GROMACS .gro file of C-alpha atoms in nm:
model
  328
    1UNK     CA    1   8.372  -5.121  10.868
    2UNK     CA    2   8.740  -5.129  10.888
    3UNK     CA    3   8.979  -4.903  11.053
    4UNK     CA    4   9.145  -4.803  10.725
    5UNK     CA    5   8.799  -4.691  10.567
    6UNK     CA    6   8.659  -4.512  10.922
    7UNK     CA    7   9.049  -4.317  10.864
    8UNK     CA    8   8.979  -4.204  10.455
    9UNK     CA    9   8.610  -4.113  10.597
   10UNK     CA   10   8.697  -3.907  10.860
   11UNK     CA   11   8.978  -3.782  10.651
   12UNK     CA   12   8.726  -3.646  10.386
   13UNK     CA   13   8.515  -3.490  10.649
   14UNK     CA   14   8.787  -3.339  10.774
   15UNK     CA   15   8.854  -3.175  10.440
   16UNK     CA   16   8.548  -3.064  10.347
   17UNK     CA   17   8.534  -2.888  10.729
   18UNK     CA   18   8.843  -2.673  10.631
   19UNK     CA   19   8.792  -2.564  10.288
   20UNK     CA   20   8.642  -2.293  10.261
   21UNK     CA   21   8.336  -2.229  10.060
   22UNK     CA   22   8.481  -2.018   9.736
   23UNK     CA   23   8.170  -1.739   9.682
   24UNK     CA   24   8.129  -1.697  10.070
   25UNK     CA   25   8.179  -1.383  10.275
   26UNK     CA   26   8.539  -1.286  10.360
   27UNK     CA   27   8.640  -1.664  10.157
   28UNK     CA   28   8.942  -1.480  10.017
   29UNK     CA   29   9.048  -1.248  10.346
   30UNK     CA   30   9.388  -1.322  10.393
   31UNK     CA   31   9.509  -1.343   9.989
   32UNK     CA   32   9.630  -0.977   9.996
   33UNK     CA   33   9.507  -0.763   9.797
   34UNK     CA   34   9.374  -0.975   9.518
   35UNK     CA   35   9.015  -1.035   9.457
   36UNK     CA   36   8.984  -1.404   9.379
   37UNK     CA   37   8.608  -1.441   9.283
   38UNK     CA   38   8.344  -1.294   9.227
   39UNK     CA   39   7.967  -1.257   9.110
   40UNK     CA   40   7.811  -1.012   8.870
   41UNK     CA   41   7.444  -0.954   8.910
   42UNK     CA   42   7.309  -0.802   8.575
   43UNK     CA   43   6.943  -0.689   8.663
   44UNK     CA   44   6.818  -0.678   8.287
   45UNK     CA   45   6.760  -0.964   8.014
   46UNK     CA   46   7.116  -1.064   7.859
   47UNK     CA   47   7.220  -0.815   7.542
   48UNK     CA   48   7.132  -0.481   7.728
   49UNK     CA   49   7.362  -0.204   7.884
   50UNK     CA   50   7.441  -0.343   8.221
   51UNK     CA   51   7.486  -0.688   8.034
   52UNK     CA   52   7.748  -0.577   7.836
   53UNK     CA   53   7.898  -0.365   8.062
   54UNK     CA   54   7.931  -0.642   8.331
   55UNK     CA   55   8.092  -0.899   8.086
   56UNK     CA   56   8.292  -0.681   7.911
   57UNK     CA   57   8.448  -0.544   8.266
   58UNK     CA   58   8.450  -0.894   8.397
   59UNK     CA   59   8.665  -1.058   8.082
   60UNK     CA   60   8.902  -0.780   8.070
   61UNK     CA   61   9.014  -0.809   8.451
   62UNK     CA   62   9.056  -1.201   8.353
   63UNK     CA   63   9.195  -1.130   8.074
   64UNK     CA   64   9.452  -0.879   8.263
   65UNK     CA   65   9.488  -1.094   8.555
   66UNK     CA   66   9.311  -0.906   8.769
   67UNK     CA   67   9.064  -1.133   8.887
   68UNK     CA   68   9.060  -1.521   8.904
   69UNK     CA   69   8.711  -1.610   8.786
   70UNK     CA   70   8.353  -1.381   8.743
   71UNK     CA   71   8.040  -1.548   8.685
   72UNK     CA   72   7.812  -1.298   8.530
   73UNK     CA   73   7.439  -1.379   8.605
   74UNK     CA   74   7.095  -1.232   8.474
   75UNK     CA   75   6.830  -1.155   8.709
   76UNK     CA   76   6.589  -0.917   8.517
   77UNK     CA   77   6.263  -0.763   8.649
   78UNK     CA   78   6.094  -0.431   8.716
   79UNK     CA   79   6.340  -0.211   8.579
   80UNK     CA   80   6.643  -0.369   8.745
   81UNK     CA   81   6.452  -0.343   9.129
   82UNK     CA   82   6.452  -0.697   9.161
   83UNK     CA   83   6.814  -0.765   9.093
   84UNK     CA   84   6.798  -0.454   9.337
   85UNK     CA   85   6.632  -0.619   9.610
   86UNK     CA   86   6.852  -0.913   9.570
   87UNK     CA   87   7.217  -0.743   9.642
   88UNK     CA   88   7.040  -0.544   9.910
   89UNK     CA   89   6.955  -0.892  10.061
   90UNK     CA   90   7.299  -1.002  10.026
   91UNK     CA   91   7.420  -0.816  10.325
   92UNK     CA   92   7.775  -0.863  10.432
   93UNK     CA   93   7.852  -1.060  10.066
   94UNK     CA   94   8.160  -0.939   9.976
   95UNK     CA   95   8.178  -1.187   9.681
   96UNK     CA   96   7.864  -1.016   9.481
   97UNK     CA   97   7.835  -0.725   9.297
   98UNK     CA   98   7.549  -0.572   9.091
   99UNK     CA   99   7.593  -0.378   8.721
  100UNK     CA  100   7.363  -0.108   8.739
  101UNK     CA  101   7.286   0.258   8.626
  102UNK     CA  102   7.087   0.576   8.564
  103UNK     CA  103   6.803   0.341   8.502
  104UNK     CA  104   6.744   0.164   8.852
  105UNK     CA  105   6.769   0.520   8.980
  106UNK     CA  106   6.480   0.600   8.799
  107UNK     CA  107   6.297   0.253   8.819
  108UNK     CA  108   6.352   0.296   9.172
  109UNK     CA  109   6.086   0.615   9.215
  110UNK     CA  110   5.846   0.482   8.927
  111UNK     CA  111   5.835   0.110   9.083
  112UNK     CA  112   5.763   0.223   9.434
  113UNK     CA  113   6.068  -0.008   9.524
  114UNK     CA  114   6.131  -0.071   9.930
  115UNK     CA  115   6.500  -0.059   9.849
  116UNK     CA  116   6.711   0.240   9.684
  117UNK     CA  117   7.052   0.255   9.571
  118UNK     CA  118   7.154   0.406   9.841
  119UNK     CA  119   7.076   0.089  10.087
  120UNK     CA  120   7.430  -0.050   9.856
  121UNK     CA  121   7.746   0.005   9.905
  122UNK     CA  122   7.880   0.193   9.632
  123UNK     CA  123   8.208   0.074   9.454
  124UNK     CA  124   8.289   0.232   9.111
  125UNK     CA  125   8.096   0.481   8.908
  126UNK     CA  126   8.255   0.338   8.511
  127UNK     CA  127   8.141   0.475   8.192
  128UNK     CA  128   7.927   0.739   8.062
  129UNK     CA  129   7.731   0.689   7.727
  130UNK     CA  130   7.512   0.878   7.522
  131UNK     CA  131   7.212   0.745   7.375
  132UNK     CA  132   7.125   0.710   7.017
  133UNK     CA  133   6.750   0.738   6.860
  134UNK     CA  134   6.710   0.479   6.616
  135UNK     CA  135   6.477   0.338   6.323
  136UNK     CA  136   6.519   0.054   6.138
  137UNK     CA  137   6.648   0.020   5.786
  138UNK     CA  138   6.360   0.045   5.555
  139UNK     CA  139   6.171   0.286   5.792
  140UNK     CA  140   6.011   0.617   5.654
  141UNK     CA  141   6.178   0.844   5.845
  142UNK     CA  142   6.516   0.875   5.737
  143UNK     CA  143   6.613   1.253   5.966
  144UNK     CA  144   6.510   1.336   6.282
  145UNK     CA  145   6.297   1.622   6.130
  146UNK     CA  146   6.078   1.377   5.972
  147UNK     CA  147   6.034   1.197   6.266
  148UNK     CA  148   5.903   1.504   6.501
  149UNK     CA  149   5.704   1.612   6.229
  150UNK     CA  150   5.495   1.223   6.210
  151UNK     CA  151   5.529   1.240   6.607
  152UNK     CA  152   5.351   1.567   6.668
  153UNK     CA  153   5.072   1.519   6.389
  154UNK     CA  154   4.964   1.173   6.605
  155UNK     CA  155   5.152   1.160   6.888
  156UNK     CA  156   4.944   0.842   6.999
  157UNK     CA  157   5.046   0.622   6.676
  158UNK     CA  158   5.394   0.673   6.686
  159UNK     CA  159   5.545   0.454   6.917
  160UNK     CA  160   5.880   0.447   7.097
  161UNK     CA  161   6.051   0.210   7.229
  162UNK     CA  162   6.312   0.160   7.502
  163UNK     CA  163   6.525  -0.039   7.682
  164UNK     CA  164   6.466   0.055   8.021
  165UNK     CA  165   6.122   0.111   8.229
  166UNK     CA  166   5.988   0.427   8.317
  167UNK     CA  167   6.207   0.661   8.481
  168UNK     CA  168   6.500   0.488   8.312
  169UNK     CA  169   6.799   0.666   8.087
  170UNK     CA  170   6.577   0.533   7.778
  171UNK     CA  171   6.262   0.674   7.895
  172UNK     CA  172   6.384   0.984   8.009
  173UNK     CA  173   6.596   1.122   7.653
  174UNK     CA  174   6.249   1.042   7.457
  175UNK     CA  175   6.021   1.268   7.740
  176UNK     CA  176   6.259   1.539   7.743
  177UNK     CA  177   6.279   1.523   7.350
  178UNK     CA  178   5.950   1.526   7.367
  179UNK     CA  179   5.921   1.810   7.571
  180UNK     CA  180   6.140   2.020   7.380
  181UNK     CA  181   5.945   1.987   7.036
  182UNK     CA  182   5.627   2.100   7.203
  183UNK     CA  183   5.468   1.747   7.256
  184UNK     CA  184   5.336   1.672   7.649
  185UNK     CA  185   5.541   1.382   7.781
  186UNK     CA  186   5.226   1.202   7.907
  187UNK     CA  187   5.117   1.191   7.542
  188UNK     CA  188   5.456   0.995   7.428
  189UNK     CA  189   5.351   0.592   7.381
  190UNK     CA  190   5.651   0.458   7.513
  191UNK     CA  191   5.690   0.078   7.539
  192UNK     CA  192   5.946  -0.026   7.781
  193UNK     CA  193   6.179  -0.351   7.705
  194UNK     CA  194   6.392  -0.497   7.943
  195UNK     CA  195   6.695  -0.406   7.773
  196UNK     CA  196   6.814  -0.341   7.454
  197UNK     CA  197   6.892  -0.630   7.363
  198UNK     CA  198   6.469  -0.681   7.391
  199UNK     CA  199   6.416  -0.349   7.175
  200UNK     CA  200   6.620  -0.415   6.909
  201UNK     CA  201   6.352  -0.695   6.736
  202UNK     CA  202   6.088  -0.483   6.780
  203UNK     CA  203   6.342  -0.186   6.613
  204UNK     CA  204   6.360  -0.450   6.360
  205UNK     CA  205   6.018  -0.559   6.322
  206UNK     CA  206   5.899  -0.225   6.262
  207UNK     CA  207   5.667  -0.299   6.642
  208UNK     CA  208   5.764   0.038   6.738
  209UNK     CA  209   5.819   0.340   6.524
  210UNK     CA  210   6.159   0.437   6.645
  211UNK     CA  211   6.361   0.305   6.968
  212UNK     CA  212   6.604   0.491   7.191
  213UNK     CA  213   6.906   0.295   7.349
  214UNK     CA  214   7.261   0.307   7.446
  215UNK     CA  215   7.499   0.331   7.154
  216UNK     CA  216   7.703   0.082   7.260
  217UNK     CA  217   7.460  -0.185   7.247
  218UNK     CA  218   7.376  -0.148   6.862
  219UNK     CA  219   7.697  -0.099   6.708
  220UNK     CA  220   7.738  -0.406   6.506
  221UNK     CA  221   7.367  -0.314   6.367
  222UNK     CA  222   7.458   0.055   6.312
  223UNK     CA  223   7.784  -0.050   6.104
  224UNK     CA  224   7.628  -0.388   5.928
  225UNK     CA  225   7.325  -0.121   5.813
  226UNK     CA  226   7.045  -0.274   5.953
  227UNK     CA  227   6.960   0.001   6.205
  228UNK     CA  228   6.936   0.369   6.087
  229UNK     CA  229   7.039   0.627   6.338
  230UNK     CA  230   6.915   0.995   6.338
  231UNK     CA  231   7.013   1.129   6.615
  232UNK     CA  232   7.253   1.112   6.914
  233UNK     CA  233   7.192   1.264   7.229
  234UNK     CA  234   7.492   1.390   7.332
  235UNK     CA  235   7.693   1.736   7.311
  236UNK     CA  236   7.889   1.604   7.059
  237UNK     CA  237   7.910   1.362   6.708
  238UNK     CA  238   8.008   1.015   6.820
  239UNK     CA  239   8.290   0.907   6.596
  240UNK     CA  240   8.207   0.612   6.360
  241UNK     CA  241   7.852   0.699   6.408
  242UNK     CA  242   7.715   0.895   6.103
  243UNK     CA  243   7.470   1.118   6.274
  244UNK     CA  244   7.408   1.440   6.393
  245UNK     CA  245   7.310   1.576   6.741
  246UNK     CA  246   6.968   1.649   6.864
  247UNK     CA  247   7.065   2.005   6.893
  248UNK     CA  248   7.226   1.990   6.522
  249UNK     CA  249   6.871   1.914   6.441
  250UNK     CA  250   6.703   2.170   6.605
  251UNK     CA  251   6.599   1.988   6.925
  252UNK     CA  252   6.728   2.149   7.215
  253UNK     CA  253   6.850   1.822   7.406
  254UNK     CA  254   7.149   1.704   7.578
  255UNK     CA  255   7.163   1.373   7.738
  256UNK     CA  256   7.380   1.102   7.901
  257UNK     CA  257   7.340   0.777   8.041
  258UNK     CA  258   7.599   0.648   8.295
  259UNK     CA  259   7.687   0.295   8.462
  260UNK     CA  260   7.865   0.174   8.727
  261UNK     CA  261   7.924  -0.115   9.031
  262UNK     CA  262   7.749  -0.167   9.359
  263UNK     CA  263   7.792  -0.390   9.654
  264UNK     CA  264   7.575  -0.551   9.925
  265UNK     CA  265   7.505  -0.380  10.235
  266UNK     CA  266   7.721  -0.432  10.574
  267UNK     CA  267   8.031  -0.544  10.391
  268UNK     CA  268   8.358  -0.590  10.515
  269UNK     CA  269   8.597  -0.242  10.493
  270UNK     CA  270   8.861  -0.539  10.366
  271UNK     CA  271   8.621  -0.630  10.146
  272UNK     CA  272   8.511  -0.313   9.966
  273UNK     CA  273   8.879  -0.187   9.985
  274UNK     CA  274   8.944  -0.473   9.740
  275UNK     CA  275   8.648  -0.398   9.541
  276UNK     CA  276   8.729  -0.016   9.434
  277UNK     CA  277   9.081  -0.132   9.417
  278UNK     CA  278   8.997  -0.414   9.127
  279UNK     CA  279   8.787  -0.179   8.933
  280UNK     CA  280   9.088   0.129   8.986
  281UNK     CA  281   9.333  -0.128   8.854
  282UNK     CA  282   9.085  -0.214   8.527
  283UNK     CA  283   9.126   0.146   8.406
  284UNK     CA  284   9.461   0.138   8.365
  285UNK     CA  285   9.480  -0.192   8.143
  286UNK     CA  286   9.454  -0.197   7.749
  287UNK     CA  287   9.181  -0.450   7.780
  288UNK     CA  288   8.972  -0.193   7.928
  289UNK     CA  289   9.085   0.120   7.712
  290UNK     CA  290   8.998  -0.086   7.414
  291UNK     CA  291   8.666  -0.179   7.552
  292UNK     CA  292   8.603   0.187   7.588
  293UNK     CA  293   8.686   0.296   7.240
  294UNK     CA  294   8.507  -0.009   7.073
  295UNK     CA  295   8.177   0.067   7.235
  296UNK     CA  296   8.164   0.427   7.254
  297UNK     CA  297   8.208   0.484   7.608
  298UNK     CA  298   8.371   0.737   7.804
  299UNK     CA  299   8.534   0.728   8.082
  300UNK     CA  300   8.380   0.840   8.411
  301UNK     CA  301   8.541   0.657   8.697
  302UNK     CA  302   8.436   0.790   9.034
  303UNK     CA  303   8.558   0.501   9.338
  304UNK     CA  304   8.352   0.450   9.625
  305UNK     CA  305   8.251   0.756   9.841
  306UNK     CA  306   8.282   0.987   9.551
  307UNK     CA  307   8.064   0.711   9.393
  308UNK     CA  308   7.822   0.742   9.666
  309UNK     CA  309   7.743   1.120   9.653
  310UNK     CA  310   7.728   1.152   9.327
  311UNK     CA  311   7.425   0.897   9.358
  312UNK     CA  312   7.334   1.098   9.592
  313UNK     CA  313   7.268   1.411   9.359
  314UNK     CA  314   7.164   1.176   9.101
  315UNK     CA  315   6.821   1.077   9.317
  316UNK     CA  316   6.746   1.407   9.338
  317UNK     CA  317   6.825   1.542   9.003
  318UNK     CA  318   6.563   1.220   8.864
  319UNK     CA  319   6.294   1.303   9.135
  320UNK     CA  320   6.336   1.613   8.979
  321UNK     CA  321   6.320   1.556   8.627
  322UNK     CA  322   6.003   1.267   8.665
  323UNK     CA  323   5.815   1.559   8.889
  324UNK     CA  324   5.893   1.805   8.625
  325UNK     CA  325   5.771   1.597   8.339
  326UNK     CA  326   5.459   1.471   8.524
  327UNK     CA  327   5.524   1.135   8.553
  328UNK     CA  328   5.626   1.115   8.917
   0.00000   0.00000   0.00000
């Protein structure tokens, strides 16, 4: 081989030695305060709540020039506990982050997982969103009278659906309705989907007899008619969605579903510092403001240790409620 070749060779070892790796612990440590890359871990199927969260979140810090690049990633399984046990075996990964919410809280206790959310390192609590109880367009029931009426003469036949397992935001608003019309939660046949982006065909199909989801994920339905809603679960109307409250019907309910961003374990203080500080800057863009008003969400941003106790109180409060209702 000749000199000039062994030179180029050793000159291309040389380079690949120095750069370094882009998605690596610490890669981006001495660029300031800028986050360069990063990963989003969604731990349900693509078209449910975390999904859109994450994606939404991650194009409007692109588009605002907050971040460089995001790949946003699907890793679905036992009620967001695997995507769980992933970040929690990313420890020190300062380049990953996981979209997650009141539902791996609850799929934490009903799964039996080994890890919690607490074993994360909390970044940003986001949004707050209220669910919405749904039937498809050519379904019989067309108030949420009707429905409790059909659901208490056979509770068995009338099925509900949901995008989240057991113990999830989507389990818990149809127990507690449940509850409050006089039916036994253990009597409710819910059928858990991995997200609602699952539930909605079986909405559709007329496979379950009315599904309960995040509002934000079926708002193109809702206004193209195709799904009928009868009822939102929160204190108030949600504007552009012509429905009333469960307590304007006469069920005594008031519920909301919340999301937000964790880290690995055993990251860097550099590292996390940047991470709140990306997801502080996103609130005060129009790219995120818009995001929140197209969807339905409200804001709820809570950064890092206030993150963290509120998840705190929110394992309890969910021990709590799944004790309460039997099913823990």
């Amino acid at each position: 081989m000749s000199v000039k070749v062994w030179v180029a060779v050793a000159a291309a070892l040389l380079a690949v030695l120095l750069v370094p790796p882009l998605l690596t612990p610490g890669a981006d440590s001495g660029e300031g305060s800028q986050v360069r890359a990063l990963r989003v871990l969604v731990p349900n199927a693509p078209g449910g709540g975390y999904d859109i969260t994450a994606r939404t979140a991650a194009k409007a810090m692109e588009d605002a020039d907050l971040l460089r690049n995001a790949e946003v990633f699907n890793l679905p399984g036992a009620g967001g506990t695997v995507g769980l046990g992933r970040t929690v075996g990313e420890r020190g990964n300062g380049k990953l982050i996981m979209s997650m919410g009141l539902g791996v809280v609850g799929a934490v206790y009903t799964n039996k997982s080994p890890n919690s959310l607490l074993d994360t390192t909390p970044i940003a609590k986001l949004i707050e969103e209220p669910d919405i109880v749904v039937v498809a367009k050519d379904s019989p029931y067309t108030s949420m009278q009707q429905l409790v009426d059909a659901w208490k003469a056979n509770p068995g036949t009338v099925t509900v659906g949901g995008g989240s397992a057991p113990g999830g935001p989507d389990h818990l608003a149809p127990m507690l309705i449940a509850k409050a019309v006089g039916l036994p939660p253990k009597t409710v046949n819910y059928i858990p989907f991995d997200g609602g982006g699952e539930l909605l065909a079986s909405v559709l199909g007329g496979k379950v007899a009315f599904g309960v989801s995040g509002v934000g994920e079926y708002r193109d339905q809702i206004q193209a008619g195709t799904l009928r809603v009868l009822a939102v679960t929160s204190k108030d109307r949600i504007e552009g969605v012509d429905a009333p409250t469960l307590q304007q019907s006469g069920v005594d309910v008031e519920f909301t579903n919340w999301r937000g961003i964790v880290a690995p374990p055993g990251i860097s203080p550099t590292d996390k510092a940047k991470l709140v500080e990306v997801f502080q800057n996103l609130q005060k863009t129009p790219q995120w403001k818009e995001a929140l008003q197209r969807n339905g969400w409200t804001d709820a941003f809570a950064p890092g240790d206030e993150f963290r106790t509120f998840l705190e109180n929110e394992n309890k409060r969910v021990a709590t409620v799944l004790k309460d209702l039997g099913l823990a």
